[in-house]
XYZ file of C-alpha atoms in Angstrom:
314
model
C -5.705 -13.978 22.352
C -6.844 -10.852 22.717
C -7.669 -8.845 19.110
C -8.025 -5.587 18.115
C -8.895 -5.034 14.184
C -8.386 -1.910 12.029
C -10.691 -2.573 8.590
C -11.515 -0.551 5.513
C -14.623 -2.388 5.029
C -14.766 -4.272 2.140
C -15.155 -8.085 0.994
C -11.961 -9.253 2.410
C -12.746 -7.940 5.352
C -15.963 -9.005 5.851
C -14.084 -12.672 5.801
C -11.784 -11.945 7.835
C -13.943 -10.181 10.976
C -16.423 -13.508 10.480
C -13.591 -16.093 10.776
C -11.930 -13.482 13.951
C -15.285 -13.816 15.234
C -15.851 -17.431 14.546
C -11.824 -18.829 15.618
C -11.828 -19.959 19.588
C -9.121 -19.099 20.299
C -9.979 -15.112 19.713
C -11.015 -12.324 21.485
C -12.392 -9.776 19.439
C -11.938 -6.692 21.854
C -13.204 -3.720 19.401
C -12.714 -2.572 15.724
C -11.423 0.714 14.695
C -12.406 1.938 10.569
C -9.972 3.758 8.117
C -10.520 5.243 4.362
C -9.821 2.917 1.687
C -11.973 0.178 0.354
C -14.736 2.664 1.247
C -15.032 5.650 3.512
C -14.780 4.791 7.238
C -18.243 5.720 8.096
C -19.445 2.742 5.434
C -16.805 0.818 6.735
C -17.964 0.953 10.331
C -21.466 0.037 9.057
C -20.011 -2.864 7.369
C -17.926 -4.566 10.620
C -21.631 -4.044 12.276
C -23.118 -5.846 10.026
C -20.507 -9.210 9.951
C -21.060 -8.750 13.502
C -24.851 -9.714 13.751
C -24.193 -12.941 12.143
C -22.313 -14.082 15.399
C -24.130 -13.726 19.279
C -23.134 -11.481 22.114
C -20.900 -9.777 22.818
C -20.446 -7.239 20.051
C -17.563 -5.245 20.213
C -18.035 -1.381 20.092
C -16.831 0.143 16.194
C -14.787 3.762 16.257
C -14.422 5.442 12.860
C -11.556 6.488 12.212
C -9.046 8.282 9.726
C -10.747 9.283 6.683
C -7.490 10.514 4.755
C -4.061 9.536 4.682
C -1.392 12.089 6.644
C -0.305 13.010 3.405
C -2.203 13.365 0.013
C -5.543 12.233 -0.996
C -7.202 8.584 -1.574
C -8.812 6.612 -4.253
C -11.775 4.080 -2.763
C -11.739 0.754 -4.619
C -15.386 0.701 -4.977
C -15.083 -0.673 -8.299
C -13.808 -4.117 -6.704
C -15.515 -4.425 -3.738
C -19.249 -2.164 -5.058
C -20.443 0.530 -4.314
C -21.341 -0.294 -0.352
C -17.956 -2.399 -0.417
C -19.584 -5.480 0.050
C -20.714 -6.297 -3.194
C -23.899 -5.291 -2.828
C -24.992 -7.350 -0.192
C -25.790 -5.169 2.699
C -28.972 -4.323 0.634
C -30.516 -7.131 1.863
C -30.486 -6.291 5.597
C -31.932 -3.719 7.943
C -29.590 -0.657 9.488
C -30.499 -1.658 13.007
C -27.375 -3.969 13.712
C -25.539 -0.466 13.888
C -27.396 0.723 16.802
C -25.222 0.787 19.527
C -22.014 -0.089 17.738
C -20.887 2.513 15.897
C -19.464 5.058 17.625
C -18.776 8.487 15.167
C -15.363 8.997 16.706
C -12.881 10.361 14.343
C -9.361 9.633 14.034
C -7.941 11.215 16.941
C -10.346 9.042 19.085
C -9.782 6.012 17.616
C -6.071 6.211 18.009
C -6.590 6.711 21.484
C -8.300 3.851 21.612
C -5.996 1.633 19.674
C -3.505 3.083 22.415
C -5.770 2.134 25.455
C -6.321 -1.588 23.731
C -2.504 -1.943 23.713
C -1.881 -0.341 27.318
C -4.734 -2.689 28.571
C -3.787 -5.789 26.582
C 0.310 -5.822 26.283
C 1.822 -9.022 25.916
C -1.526 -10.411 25.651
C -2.722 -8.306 22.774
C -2.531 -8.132 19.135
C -3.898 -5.208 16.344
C -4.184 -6.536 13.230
C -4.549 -3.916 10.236
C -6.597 -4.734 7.157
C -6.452 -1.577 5.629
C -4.269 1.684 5.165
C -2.092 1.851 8.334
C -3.417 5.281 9.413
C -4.986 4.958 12.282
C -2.154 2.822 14.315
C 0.335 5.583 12.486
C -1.704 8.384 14.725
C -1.463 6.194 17.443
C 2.091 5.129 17.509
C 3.032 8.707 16.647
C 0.485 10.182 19.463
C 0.551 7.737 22.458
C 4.130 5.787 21.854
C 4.463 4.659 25.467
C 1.052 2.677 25.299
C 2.646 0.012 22.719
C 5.706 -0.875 24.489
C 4.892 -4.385 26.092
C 2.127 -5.217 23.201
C 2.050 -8.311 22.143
C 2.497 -7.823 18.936
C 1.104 -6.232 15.134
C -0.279 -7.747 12.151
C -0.364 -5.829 8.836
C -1.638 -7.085 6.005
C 0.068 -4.887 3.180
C 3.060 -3.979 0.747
C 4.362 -6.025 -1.659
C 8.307 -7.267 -2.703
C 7.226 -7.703 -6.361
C 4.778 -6.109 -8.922
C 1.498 -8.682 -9.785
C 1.277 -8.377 -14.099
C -2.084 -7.457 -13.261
C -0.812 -4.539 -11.284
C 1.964 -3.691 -13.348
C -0.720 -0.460 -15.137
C -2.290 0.321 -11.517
C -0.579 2.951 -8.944
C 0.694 0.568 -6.327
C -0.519 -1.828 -3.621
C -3.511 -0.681 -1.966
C -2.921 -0.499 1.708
C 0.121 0.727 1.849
C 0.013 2.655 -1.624
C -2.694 4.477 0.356
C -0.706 6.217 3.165
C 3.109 5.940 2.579
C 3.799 8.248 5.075
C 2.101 6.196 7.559
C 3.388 2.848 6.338
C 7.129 4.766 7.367
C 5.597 5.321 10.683
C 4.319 1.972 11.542
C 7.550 -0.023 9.732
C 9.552 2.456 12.022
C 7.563 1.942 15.456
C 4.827 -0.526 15.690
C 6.355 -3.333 18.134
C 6.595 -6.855 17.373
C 5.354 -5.706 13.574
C 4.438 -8.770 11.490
C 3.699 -8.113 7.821
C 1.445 -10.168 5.698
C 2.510 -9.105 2.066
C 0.409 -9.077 -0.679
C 2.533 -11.695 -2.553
C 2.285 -14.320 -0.280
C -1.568 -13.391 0.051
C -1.928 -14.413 -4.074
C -0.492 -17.341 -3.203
C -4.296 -18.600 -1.692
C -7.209 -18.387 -4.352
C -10.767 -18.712 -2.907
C -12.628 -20.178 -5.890
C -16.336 -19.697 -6.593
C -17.103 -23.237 -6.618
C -16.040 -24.004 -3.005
C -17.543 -20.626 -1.643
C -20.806 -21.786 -3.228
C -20.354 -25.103 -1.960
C -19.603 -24.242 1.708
C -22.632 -22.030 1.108
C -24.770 -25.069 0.268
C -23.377 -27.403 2.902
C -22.785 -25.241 5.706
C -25.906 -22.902 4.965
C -26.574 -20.442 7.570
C -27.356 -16.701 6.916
C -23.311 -15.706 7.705
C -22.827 -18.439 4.342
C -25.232 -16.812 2.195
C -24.157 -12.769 2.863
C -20.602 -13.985 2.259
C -21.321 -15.880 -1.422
C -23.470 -13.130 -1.854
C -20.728 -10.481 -0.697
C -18.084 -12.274 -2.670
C -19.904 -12.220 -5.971
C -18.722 -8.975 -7.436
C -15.593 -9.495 -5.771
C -14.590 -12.346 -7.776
C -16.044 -11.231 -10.547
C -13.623 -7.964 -10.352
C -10.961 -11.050 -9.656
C -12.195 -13.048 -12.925
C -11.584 -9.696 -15.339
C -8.592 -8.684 -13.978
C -6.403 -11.606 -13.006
C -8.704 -14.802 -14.910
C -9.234 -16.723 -11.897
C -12.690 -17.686 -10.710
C -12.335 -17.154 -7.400
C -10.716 -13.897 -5.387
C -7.464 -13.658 -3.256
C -8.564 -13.708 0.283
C -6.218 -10.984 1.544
C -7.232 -10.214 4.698
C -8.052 -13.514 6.003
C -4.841 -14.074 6.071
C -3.745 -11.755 8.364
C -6.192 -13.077 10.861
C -4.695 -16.308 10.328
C -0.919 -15.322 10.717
C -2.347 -14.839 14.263
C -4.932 -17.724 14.524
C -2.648 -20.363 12.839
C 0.808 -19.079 12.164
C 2.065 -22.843 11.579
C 0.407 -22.711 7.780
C 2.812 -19.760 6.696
C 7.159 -20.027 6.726
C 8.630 -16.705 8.298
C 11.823 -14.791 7.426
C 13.048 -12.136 9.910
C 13.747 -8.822 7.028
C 14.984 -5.778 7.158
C 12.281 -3.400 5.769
C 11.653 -0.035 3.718
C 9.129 1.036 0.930
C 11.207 1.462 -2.210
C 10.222 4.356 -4.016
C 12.509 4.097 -7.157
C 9.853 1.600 -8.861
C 6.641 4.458 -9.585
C 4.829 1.303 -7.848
C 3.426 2.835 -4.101
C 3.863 0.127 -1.275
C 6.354 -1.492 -3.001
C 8.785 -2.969 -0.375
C 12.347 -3.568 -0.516
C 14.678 -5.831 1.742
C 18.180 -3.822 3.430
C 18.740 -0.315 3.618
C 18.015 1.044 7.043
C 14.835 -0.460 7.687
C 14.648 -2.324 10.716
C 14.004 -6.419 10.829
C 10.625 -7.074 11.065
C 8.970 -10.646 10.811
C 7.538 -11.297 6.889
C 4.758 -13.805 5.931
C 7.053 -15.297 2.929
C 5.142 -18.420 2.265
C 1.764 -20.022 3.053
C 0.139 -23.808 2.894
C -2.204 -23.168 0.481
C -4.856 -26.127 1.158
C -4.385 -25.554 5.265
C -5.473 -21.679 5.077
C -8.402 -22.617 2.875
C -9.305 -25.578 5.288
C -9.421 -23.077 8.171
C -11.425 -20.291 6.137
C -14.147 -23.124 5.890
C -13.544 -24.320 9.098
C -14.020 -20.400 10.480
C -17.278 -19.527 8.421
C -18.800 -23.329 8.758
C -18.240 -22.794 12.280
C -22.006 -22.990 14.468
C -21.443 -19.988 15.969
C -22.972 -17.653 14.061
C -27.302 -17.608 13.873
C-alpha cells in the first residue's frame, strides 16, 4: 500500500510516521506538513527526524499550509512542548533534515498531494493527521488528480463533546480549518474518517510505553518515551489518565489493520449549532462517508508495540 501522510508534527504523530514506517505492508511515498500542533516548518523538521530512526529510503518532506483558508490558528504547544515533541528533539543533531525538507509552501505541496494521487490511484492512500488544509487546496486546485485514488484517511471531528473538552473551542483538526473540513467531507474520494471519539477509546499508558522502552530498547524506543513524556503528562492534568490517547496512530491503522475497528457508512456535516468547532453531525446533506465507530482496544495497542518493537529501525 502505497502512503502519503499530511502531519502537524507533534507527539501523535511522531507515533504514527514510526509505526507507517515500521508496518510491512506500507509504502511511505512522501509527507506533506500543515499548521497546527506546531508551525509546518517545525513540523517538517519533526517527520525528518522520526525518519532517521528507520534506514533508506527517506521520503522527501514539503511544507505546507501555514493557515487555515479562513481565520487564524492556535498551536497546541502547550500539549505537545514547545518543539511539539515534548522536548525531545533536543537531544539530536539538525542534520537528519538535510535533504528532506523541501521549503515548498502550500501551493506546492498540494500539487504534490495531487501528483501522489494521479501516480498512485487505486493503489494509493493520504492519510491526514492534522488540519485538512493542504488536501482542501488540493482537491479544490487539481480535482481530476483524485478520481481513481484509492482512498482517504482523516483522523478528525468528533460526534460528541469529551467533559474535558466541554471549556475548550472545539476538536483540534478540524476545529482548525472548518472551511476546509467542508471541502474535503464534500470531495475527497473514498473519505474514511477516524473520529476523535473512537480515538479515546485506546489509552497508551505510561507503564507499557516505558516498558516497551525497556524491552524493546532501541534509540526509536527511547525518543518516543522521551517524546511522550509531556504528552501524557498534559493527558494526566487534563483527562486523569496516565497514559495519552494515541490519536493519530490510529489513522495509520484504519489503513494497516482495518479488522480492529467496526465501520458504519454516515452521512456527514460539521454541526455548527453546538459553539463546539469540528463537531460532526449524522443526516442533513452531507454525503455517506465511511466512520471509524468502534475499535479493539487491546489489538490496536498490540500493533502499536508490534510497529515501534519492530527491528527495523537502528
Amino acid at each position: 500500500m502505497k502512503v502519503w501522510i499530511d502531519t502537524d508534527g507533534g507527539v501523535d504523530d511522531a507515533l504514527a510516521l514510526a509505526c507507517a514506517y515500521a508496518d510491512p505492508a506500507i509504502e511511505l511515498a512522501g509527507i506533506t506538513t500543515v499548521f497546527g500542533n506546531v508551525a509546518p516548518r517545525k513540523a517538517a523538521r519533526n517527520a525528518a527526524l522520526v525518519q532517521s530512526f528507520f534506514d533508506p529510503p527517506h521520503v522527501s518532506i514539503s511544507v505546507g499550509a501555514v493557515a487555515p483558508l479562513v481565520g487564524s490558528w492556535r498551536d497546541a504547544r502547550i500539549i505537545h512542548g514547545e518543539d511539539g515533541l515534548g522536548g525531545a528533539s533536543s537531544d539530536h543533531l539538525l542534520g537528519y533534515e538535510a535533504g528532506h525538507v523541501q521549503e515548498d509552501g502550500p501551493e506546492t505541496s498540494a500539487a504534490r498531494l495531487a501528483g501522489f494521487a494521479r501516480e498512485t490511484g487505486a493503489g494509493g492512500t493520504i492519510i491526514c493527521l492534522g488540519p485538512v488544509t493542504n488536501l482542501a487546496i488540493a482537491l479544490r486546485h487539481h480535482p481530476d488528480a483524485f478520481t481513481s485514488l484509492g482512498q482517504v484517511i482523516c483522523m478528525g471531528g468528533a460526534f460528541t463533546i469529551p467533559v474535558s473538552r466541554r471549556h475548550t473551542a472545539g476538536e483540534f483538526n478540524f476545529g482548525s480549518d472548518l472551511e476546509a473540513v467542508r471541502g474535503v467531507l464534500a470531495a475527497a474520494p473514498n473519505l474514511t474518517i477516524v473520529p476523535l471519539d473512537t480515538c479515546r477509546k485506546v489509552v497508551l499508558r505510561r507503564a507499557r510505553l516505558a516498558r516497551l522502552a525497556r524491552t524493546c530498547e532501541t534509540p526509536l524506543t527511547r525518543f518516543l518515551q522521551r517524546a511522550h513524556n509531556h504528552y501524557m503528562d498534559a493527558y494526566r492534568a487534563s483527562d486523569g489518565i496516565d497514559g495519552c490517547f494515541p490519536h493519530d496512530a490510529l489513522a495509520v491503522a484504519a489503513l494497516a489493520h482495518p479488522g480492529i475497528f467496526r465501520f458504519e457508512t454516515r452521512s456527514l456535516e460539521l454541526d455548527s449549532s453546538s459553539g463546539f468547532a469540528g463537531l460532526l453531525r449524522t443526516g442533513g446533506q452531507g454525503r455517506p462517508l465511511r466512520v471509524a465507530v468502534d475499535i479493539d482496544q487491546r489489538a490496536a495497542l498490540n500493533w502499536i508495540e508490534a510497529c515501534i518493537c519492530r527491528r527495523t529501525s537502528h
